[in-house]
Structures are given as structure tokens and as C-alpha cells.
Short mmCIF file of C-alpha atoms in Angstrom, two decimals:
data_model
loop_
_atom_site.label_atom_id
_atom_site.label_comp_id
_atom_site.label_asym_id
_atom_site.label_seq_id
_atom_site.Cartn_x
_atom_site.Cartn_y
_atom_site.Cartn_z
CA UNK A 1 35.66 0.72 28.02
CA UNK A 2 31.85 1.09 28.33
CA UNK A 3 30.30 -2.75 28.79
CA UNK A 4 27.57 -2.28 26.21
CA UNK A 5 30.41 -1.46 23.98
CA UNK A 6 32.30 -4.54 25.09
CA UNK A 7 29.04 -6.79 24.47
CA UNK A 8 29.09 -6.35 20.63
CA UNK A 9 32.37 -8.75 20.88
CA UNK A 10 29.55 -11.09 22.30
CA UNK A 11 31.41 -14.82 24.03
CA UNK A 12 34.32 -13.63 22.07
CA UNK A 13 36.42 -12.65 25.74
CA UNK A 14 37.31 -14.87 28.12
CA UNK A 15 37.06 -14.41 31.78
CA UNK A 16 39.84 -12.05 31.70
CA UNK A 17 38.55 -9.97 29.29
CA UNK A 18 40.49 -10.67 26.46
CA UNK A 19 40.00 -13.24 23.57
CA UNK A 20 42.90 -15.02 24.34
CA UNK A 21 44.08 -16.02 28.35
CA UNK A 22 47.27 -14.32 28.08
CA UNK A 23 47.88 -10.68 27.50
CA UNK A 24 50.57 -9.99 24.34
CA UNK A 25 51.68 -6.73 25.17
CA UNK A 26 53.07 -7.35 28.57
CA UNK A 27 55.16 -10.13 26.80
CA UNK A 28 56.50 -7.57 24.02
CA UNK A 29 57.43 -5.33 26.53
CA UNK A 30 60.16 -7.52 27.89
CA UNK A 31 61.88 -7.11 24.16
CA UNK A 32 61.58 -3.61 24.30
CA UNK A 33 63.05 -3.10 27.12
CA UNK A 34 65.95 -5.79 27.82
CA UNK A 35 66.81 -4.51 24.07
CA UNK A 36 66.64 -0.76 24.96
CA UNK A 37 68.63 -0.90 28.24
CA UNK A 38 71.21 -3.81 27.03
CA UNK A 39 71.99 -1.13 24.01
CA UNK A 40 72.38 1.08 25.38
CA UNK A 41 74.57 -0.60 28.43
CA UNK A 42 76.82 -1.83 25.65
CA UNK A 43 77.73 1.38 23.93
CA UNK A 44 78.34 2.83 27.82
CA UNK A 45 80.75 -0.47 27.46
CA UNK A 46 81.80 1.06 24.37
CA UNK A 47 82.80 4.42 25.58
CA UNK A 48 84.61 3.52 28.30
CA UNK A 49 86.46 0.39 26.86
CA UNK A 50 89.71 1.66 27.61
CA UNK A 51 88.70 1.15 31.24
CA UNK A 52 87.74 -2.28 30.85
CA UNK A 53 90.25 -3.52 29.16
CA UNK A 54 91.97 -5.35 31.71
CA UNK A 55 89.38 -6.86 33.43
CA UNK A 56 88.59 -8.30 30.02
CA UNK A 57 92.28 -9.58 29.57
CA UNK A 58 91.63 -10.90 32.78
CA UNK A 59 88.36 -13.18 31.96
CA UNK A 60 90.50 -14.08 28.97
CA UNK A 61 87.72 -12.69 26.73
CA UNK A 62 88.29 -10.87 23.58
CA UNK A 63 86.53 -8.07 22.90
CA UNK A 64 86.94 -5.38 20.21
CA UNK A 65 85.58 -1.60 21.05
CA UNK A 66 83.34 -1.61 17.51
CA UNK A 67 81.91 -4.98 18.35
CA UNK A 68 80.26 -3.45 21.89
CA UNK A 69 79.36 -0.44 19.72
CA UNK A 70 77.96 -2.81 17.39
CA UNK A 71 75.62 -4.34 20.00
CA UNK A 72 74.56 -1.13 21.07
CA UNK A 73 73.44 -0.45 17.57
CA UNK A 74 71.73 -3.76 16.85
CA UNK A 75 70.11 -3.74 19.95
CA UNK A 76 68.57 -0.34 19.99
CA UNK A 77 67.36 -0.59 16.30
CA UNK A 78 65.55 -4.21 16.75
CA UNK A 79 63.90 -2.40 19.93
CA UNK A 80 62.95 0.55 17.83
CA UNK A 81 61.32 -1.83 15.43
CA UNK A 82 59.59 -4.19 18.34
CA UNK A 83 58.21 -1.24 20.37
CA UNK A 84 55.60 -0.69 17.10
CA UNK A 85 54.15 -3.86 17.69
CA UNK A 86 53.97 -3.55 22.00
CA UNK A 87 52.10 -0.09 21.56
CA UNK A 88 49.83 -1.72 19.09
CA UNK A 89 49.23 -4.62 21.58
CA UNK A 90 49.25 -2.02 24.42
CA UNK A 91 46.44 -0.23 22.72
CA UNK A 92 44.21 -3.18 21.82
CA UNK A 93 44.39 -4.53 25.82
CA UNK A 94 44.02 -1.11 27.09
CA UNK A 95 40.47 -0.78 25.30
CA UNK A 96 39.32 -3.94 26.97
CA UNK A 97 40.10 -3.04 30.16
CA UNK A 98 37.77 -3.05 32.50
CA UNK A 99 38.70 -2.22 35.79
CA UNK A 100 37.03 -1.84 39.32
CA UNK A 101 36.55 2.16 39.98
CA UNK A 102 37.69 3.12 43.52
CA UNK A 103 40.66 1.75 44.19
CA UNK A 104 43.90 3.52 43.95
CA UNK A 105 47.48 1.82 43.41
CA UNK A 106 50.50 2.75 45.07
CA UNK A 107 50.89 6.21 43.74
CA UNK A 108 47.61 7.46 44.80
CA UNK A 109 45.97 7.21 41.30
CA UNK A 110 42.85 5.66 39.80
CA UNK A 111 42.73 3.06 37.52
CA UNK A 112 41.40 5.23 34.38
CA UNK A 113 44.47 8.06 35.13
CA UNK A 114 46.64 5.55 35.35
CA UNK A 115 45.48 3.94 32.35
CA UNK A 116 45.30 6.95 30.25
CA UNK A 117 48.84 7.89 31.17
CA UNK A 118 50.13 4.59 30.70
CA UNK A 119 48.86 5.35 26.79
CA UNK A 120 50.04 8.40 26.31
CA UNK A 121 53.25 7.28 27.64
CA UNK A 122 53.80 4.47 25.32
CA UNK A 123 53.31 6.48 22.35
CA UNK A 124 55.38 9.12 23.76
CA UNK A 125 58.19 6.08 24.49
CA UNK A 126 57.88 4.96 21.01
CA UNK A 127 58.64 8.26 19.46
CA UNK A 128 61.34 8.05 21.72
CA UNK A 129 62.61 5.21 21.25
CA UNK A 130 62.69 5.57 17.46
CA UNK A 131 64.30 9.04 17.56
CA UNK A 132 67.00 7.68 19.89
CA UNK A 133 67.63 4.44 17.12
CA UNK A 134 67.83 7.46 14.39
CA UNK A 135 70.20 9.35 16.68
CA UNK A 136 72.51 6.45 16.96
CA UNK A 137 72.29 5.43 13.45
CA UNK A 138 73.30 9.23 12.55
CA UNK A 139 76.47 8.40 14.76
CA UNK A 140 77.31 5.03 13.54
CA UNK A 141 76.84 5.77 9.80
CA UNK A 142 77.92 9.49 9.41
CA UNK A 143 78.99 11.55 12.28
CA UNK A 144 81.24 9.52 14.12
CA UNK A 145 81.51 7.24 11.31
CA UNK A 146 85.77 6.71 11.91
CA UNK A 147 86.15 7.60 15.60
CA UNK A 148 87.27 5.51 18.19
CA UNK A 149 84.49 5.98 20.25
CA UNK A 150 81.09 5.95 18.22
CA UNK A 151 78.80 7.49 20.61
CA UNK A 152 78.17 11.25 21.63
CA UNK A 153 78.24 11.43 25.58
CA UNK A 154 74.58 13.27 25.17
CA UNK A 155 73.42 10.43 23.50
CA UNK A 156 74.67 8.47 26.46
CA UNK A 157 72.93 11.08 28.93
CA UNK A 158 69.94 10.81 27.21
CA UNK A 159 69.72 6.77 27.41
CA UNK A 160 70.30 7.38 31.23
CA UNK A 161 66.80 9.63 30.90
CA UNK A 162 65.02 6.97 29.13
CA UNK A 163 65.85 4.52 31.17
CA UNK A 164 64.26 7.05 34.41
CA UNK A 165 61.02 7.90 31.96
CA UNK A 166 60.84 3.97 31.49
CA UNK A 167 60.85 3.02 34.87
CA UNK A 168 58.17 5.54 35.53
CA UNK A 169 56.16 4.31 32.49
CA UNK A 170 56.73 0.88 33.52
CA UNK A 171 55.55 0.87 36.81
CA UNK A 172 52.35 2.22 35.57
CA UNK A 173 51.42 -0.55 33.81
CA UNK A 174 52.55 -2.95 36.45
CA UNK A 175 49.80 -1.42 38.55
CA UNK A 176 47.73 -1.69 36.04
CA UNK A 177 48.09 -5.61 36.62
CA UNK A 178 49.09 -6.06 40.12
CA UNK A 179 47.45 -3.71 41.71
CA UNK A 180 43.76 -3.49 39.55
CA UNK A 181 43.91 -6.35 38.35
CA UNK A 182 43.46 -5.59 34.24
CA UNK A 183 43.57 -9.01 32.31
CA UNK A 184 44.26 -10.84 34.96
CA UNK A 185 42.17 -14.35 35.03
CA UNK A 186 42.04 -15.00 38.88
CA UNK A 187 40.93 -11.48 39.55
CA UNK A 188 38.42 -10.76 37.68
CA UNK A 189 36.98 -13.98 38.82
CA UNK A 190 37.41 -12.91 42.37
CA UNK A 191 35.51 -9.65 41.77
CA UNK A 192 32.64 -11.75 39.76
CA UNK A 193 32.65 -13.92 43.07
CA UNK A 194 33.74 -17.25 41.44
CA UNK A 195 36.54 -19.26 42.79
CA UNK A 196 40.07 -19.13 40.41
CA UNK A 197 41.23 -22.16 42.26
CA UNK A 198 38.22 -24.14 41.07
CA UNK A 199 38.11 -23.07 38.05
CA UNK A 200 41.41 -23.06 36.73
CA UNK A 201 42.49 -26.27 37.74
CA UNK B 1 64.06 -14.12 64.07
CA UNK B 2 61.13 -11.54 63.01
CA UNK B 3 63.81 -8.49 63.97
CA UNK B 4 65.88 -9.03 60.77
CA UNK B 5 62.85 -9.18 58.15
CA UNK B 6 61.18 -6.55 56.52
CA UNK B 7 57.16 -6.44 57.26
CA UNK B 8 55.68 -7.70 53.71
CA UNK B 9 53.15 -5.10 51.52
CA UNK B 10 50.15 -5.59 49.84
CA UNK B 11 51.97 -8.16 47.17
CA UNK B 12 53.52 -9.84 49.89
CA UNK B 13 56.34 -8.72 49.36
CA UNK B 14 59.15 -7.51 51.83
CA UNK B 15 60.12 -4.48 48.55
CA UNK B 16 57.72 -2.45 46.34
CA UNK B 17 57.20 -4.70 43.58
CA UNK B 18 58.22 -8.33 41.89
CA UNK B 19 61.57 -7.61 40.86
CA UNK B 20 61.73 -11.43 38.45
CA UNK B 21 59.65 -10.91 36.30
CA UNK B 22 62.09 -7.71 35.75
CA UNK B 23 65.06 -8.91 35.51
CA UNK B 24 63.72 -12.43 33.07
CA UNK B 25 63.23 -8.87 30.70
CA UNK B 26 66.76 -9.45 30.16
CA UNK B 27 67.10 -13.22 29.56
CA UNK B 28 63.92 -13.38 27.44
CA UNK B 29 65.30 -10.57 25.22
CA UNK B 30 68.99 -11.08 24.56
CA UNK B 31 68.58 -15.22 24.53
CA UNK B 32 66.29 -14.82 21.58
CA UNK B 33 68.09 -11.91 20.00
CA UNK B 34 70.82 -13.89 20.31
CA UNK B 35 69.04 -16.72 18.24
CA UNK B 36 67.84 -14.35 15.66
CA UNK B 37 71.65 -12.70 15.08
CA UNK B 38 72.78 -15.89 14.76
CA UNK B 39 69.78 -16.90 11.89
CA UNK B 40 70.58 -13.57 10.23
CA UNK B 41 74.12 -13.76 10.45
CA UNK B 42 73.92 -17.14 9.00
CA UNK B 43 71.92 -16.44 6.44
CA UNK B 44 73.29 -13.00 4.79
CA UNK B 45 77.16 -13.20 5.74
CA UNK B 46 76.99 -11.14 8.04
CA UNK B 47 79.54 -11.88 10.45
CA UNK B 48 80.01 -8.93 12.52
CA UNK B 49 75.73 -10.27 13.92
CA UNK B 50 78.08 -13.19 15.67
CA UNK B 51 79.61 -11.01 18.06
CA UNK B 52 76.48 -9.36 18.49
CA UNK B 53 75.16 -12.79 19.38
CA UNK B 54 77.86 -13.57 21.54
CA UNK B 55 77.60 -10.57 23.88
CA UNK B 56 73.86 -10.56 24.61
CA UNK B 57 74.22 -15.02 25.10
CA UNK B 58 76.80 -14.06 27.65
CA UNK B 59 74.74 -11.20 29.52
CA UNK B 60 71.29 -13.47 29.00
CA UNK B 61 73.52 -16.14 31.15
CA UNK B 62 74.79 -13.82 33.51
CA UNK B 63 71.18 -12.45 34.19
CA UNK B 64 69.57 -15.50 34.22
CA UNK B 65 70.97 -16.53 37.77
CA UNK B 66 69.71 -12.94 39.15
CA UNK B 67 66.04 -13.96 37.71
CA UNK B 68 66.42 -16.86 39.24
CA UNK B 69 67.40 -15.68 42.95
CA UNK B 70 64.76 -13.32 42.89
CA UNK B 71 62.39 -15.90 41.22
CA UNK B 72 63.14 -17.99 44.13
CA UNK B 73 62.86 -15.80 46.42
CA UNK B 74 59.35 -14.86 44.79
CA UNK B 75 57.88 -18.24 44.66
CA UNK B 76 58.51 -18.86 47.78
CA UNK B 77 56.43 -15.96 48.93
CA UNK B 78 54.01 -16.30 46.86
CA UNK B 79 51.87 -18.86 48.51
CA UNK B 80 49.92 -20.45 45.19
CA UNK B 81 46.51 -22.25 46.07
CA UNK B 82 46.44 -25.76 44.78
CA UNK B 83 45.91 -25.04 41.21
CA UNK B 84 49.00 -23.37 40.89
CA UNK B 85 51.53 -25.47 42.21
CA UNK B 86 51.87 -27.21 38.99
CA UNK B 87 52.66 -24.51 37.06
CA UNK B 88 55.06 -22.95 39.42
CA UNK B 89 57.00 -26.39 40.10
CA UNK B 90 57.48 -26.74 36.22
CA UNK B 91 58.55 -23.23 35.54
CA UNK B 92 60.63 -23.59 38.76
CA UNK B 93 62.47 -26.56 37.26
CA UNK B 94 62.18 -25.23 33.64
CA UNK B 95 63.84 -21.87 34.94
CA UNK B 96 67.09 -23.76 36.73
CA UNK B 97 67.54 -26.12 33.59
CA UNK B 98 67.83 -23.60 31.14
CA UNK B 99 70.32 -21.74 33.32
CA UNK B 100 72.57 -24.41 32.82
CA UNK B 101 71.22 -24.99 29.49
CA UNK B 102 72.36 -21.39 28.56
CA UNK B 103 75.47 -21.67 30.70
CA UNK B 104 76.52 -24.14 28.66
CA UNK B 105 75.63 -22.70 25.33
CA UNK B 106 77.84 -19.99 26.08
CA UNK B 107 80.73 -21.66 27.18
CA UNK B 108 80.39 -24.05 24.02
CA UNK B 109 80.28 -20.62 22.40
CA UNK B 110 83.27 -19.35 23.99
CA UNK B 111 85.31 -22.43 22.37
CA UNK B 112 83.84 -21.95 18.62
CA UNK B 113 84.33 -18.40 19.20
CA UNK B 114 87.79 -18.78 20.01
CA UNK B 115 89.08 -20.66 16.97
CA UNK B 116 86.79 -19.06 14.65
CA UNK B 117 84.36 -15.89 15.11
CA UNK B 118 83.01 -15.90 11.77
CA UNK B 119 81.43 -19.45 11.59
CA UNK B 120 79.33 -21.74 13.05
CA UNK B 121 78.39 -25.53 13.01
CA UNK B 122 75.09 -26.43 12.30
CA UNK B 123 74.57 -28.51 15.78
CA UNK B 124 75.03 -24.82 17.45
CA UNK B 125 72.50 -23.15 15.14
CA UNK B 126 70.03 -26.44 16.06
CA UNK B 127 70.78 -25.87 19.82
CA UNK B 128 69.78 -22.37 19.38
CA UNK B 129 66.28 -23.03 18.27
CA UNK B 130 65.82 -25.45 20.83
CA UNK B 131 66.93 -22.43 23.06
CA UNK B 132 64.72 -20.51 22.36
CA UNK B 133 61.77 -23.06 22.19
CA UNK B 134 62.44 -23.93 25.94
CA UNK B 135 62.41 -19.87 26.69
CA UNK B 136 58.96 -19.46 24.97
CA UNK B 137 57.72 -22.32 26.64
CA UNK B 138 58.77 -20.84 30.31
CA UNK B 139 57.51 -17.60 29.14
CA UNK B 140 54.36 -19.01 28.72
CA UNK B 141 54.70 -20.81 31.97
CA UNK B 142 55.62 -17.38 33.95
CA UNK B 143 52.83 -15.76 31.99
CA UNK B 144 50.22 -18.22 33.27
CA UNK B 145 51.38 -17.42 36.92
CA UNK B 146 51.07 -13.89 36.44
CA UNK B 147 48.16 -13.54 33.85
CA UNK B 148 45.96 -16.81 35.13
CA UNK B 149 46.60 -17.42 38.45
CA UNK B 150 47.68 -13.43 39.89
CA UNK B 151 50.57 -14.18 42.13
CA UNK B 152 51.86 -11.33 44.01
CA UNK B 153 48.63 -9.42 42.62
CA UNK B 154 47.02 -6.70 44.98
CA UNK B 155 43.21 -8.63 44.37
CA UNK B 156 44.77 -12.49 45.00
CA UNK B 157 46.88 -11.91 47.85
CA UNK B 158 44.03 -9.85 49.67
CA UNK B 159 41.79 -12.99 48.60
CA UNK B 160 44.74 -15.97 50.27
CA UNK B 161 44.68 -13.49 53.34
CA UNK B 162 41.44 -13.44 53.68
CA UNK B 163 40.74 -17.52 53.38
CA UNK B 164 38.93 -16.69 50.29
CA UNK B 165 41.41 -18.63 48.34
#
């Protein structure tokens, strides 16, 4: 965002540009997506249980088909509900972010494209993510309410094309930390010529 | 012995990107949504949250040791300048405790589980908090590495290269 902007916060951000020293959304993004992916792992678990049942008898673990199913449920609804909360946080970091023009990460892009499609993205993902939770609580609850196996294999399909758009999405905004630097302490005192190991000791 | 190893990039790293901090996406997520079933479960009845709790424990525990091979792997290319090493050391030793932390959570999980699926003591739902206290704390621990100090960061390992740092 435009630094005369930024100044109205005054000695509100800290080196990093933030008012705290660690970023938030970064942190909800590990919910969002070990929940996502693990739900969605589970109710492939699900569908294919009769495969798996002897490897199970063989652990000497129990397992019942509806309680993977319910996993897949639980999880993918308590993602739905934390990804809300990362976009938020996503959105609040983003407009802080102040990052060097002129350098391009892995991918060949700049930091503001990368930026600005890492934003779009997430809302995008939410939407997502929310319709897929609505999808699967159609199935649960109504559709597929009394069959064996409680998923549709396009819902299935379609958590295999999440999973693609996330890895995409999510590599985005690790450039936007590893490779520009955004919210990270150490670099941004690099690039205001201070010394990180001096002055984070 | 240089024939075998991959050159390293930009992140010194011999592949693309840090591949710990995603996999710990895993751990950090189904440990504490493990915790939470478990509160909710105990709290409105609902028992069918236990086995919900049950499964992600057991995957958290089974990809904690793959966060923690890469995390070694990771650390030990990461090359921190003296203020880091503190931080790393503690979330090095933090990180192999609560593998056997969780490791045994689960398999004192496995026995309660066995004899009865819809109940559990109150020592287990104590443990659990103090689960997921220690996995906050080496969040924030892994956080500082990343966020603070840069490791494996385009801008600090130009910097170490460079004698800068």
C-alpha cells in the first residue's frame, strides 16, 4: 500500500510492517488446509473402505465406514468455518504489505501480481471451500442420507481439484514470504540496511 | 561425495520450496481438532466427535515424524546466524518431544478406546490441553524462525551468502 497511507498508523507497525511480530494469517492457513485435505482424505477412506478393510484387521484397529465419513464431514465443515477468519487475516496483512518492486519469484511474477492474485484467490477458495462443506452436508443429511457409501465420486473429483487450485494458491503466498520477503522481520531489516542478527537477539 | 547431491536454489534448498512447514499443516490442525472434538464431545454427548478425535490424533502422530524428517533435514540447511540458534534448538527439541508426547497420547487412546469409545477420563481430557498448549507454543517457536529470523527466505539466504549476515 502507498507509504503516506501507511504513516497515518504512525509507530503503530513494527519493523515488519505489521503491529504485531508475527503474521496471523499464515498461521490460520495451516487449519484450513490440514482440515480441507484430511476431509477430504477421510471420506476417499470412506469410499473405498471395503478395500481397506484388511489392512485395518491387520493393525488390529477398528474402524466403522460412517465414522471415516464422519471425519470427512467434521473436518471439511470446521475448515469451511476457519477459512472466514484466514481471508480476513489474509486481507488485513495483504494491505500492509510493502514489498520491494523489481524482483520476480519463481514463476516469473512481480510482487503486486502476485499479491493481487493471491487475494482474489483466497476469496475465490473460500467460496469454494464453503460450497464444497454445503455439498457434503447435502450428502450426509439428505441425498445419501442411508447409503453405504456417503459421498458422490464427483464430490470426490472435485476435492482432488481443490486440492491442485490450493497448491497453486498456496505457493503464491509462500512467495509472497520467501521469496519478497512480506512481513518478514529479518528482511525488511536487510533492505532498510540494519543488521537482524543484532537486533533480534 | 558432491555426485549424489542435488545443487541447492535460492532457499538453499536441494527442492523448490520448505516442504516442513507443509507437512506441520497437518499436525497443527488435526492435534488441535482433535482437542476441540474431544471438548465438544465432552461437553454435548456427542459421542460419535470421539472417533472423530481419534482418527485425526492418529494421522497428527503419523505426520508428525514426516515434519520432523523434513524439519531436520531443513534446519540443518538452514544455516541460522547466532541469534537464531536458540530458537531453532528449542523448537528442535520441542518438535521431537511432542512426537513422543503425541505418540503416546494415541496409544493411551488406543487402550480407552478399546474398552470404551464413548467415554473418557478426565486425566485424558487434561493431557489434551496440555497438548495443545505445547503445539501453540512450537507454533510460535516455528513462526519466529520463519516470520523473525527468515530462514530459507530468498532476502536472508542471499544476505548469509553474501557475509552480510
Amino acid at each position: 500500500m502507498n507509504p503516506e497511507l501507511l504513516e497515518q498508523l504512525g509507530s503503530q507497525l513494527g519493523p515488519n510492517g505489521l503491529p504485531y511480530s508475527i503474521p496471523i494469517h499464515p498461521n490460520l492457513v495451516h487449519i484450513t488446509l490440514g482440515l480441507f485435505i484430511i476431509g477430504i482424505a477421510f471420506d476417499f477412506a470412506g469410499a473405498f473402505f471395503p478395500l481397506e478393510k484388511s489392512i485395518l484387521k491387520m493393525l488390529s484397529l477398528t474402524a466403522v465406514r460412517s465414522n471415516f465419513f464422519d471425519v470427512g464431514w467434521y473436518n471439511v465443515l470446521a475448515s469451511a468455518i476457519v477459512t472466514f477468519f484466514t481471508v480476513a487475516a489474509g486481507f488485513y496483512e495483504i494491505m500492509l504489505a510493502t514489498p520491494e518492486a523489481g524482483v520476480k519469484s519463481a514463476w516469473g511474477l512481480e510482487a503486486m501480481p502476485t499479491m493481487l492474485l493471491h487475494g482474489v484467490g483466497g476469496v475465490f477458495l473460500l467460496a469454494i471451500i464453503v460450497g464444497m462443506a454445503v455439498w457434503r452436508g447435502f450428502q450426509r443429511f439428505a441425498w445419501r442420507k442411508d447409503m453405504g457409501r456417503q459421498v458422490q465420486w464427483s464430490y470426490l473429483l472435485a476435492g482432488v481439484a481443490v486440492l491442485g487450485i490450493m497448491f497453486v494458491h498456496g505457493t503464491l503466498g509462500a512467495q509472497l514470504a520467501a521469496e519478497f520477503g512480506v512481513h518478514i522481520t529479518a528482511s525488511e531489516l536487510l533492505r532498510a540496511g540494519q543488521d537482524p542478527n543484532l537486533l533480534l537477539k | 561425495m558432491q555426485f549424489s547431491l542435488p545443487p541447492l536454489n535460492d532457499h538453499n534448498l536441494p527442492y523448490p520450496d520448505t516442504m516442513h512447514p507443509i507437512v506441520v499443516h497437518f499436525v497443527i490442525a488435526m492435534a488441535l481438532f482433535a482437542v476441540l472434538c474431544d471438548a465438544i464431545a465432552f461437553f454435548t454427548k456427542n459421542t460419535r466427535l470421539y472417533e472423530v478425535s481419534w482418527w485425526n490424533l492418529f494421522f497428527a502422530t503419523l505426520s508428525i515424524f514426516i515434519a520432523i524428517i523434513f524439519g531436520q533435514v531443513e534446519a540443518g540447511l538452514a544455516e541460522p546466524y547466532d541469534a537464531v540458534v536458540p530458537v531453532l534448538n528449542a523448537h528442535t527439541v520441542l518438535g521431537w518431544s511432542l512426537s513422543a508426547i503425541l505418540a503416546g497420547m494415541t496409544a493411551w487412546r488406543f487402550i480407552l478406546r478399546s474398552r470404551d469409545p464413548g467415554k473418557l477420563p478426565m486425566p485424558y481430557l487434561g493431557a489434551g490441553l496440555v497438548l495443545a498448549a505445547l503445539v501453540f507454543v512450537q507454533v510460535y517457536l516455528g513462526d519466529k524462525l520463519v516470520w523473525v529470523y527468515g530462514l530459507h527466505t530468498v532476502p536472508v539466504v542471499e544476505a548469509i551468502r553474501e557475509g552480510v549476515l
